[in-house]
Amino acid sequence: MITDLVQIKRLGDRDRTDNERLRKHLKTHPIAERILRRTAVEIESKIDCQTCANCCRQSTVRLTERDIERLIKALRLKKSRVIDEYTLPSEEEGTILKRDDENGCVFLNGTECLIYEDRPDICRDYPHLVRGPGSLIARMWHMPERASVCPIVYNTLEAYKQASDFPKKVGG
Ligand code: SF4
Ligand code: SF4
């Protein structure tokens, strides 16, 4: 199991094309959803997110109205202050949690989420292998990119390659 984040970035970037091929392969050579899910659950159970937090440093967090309401209650602030102090507008994603490239999410302290119990839904479901809307195959769309950030995704895609008749990589 590879969990070192430098390695994950290097290998995820190196295998991006292969992982795109895997995504397409799983569409035409389907494995039962419950088997894909079981594999992802098993790998997720072996990786400690609380010592990683790489997604909190690297990814944007799109907020729903429900997430904002939860933040208002948790922080005991008016909506206008929550919006001003903790969110940013994004052309592509609407309202996102405030973040910067150096430190990641505004609520990240080291590898600890300061609002863990009240974190947005998208954080609860990340990396969307075990939890998320729709089928796992439909969610695979984002996984080749996510494999460069998240050890759960990288290792799960490797396990899917082993479990399917995915042709071994040609070069790279
Ligand atoms: S809200 Fe918490 S879980 Fe979500 S990105 Fe920020 S630090 Fe991570
Ligand atoms: S979901 Fe992935 S990137 Fe985020 S903390 Fe867990 S292992 Fe790390």
Tab-separated table of C-alpha atoms and ligand atoms in Angstrom, residues 5 47-50 52-56 126-127 149-152, ligand 2:
chain	number	residue	atom	x	y	z
A	5	LEU	CA	2.265	11.671	-0.812
A	47	ILE	CA	-5.426	4.401	5.214
A	48	ASP	CA	-5.531	6.990	7.977
A	49	CYS	CA	-7.042	10.189	6.592
A	50	GLN	CA	-6.278	12.008	9.820
A	52	CYS	CA	-2.916	12.660	5.458
A	53	ALA	CA	-5.347	15.536	4.755
A	54	ASN	CA	-3.893	15.930	1.275
A	55	CYS	CA	-7.340	16.499	-0.252
A	56	CYS	CA	-7.870	19.391	2.206
A	126	TYR	CA	-14.384	12.364	-0.547
A	127	PRO	CA	-12.765	10.686	-2.463
A	149	VAL	CA	-3.722	13.446	-4.747
A	150	CYS	CA	-5.340	10.657	-2.763
A	151	PRO	CA	-3.668	7.407	-1.631
A	152	ILE	CA	-7.091	5.715	-1.339
B	2	SF4	S1	-9.419	11.104	1.352
B	2	SF4	FE1	-7.454	10.628	0.399
B	2	SF4	S2	-6.343	12.574	0.201
B	2	SF4	FE2	-8.059	12.859	1.658
B	2	SF4	S3	-7.147	12.516	3.650
B	2	SF4	FE3	-8.006	10.558	3.001
B	2	SF4	S4	-6.314	9.510	1.952
B	2	SF4	FE4	-5.733	11.649	2.139
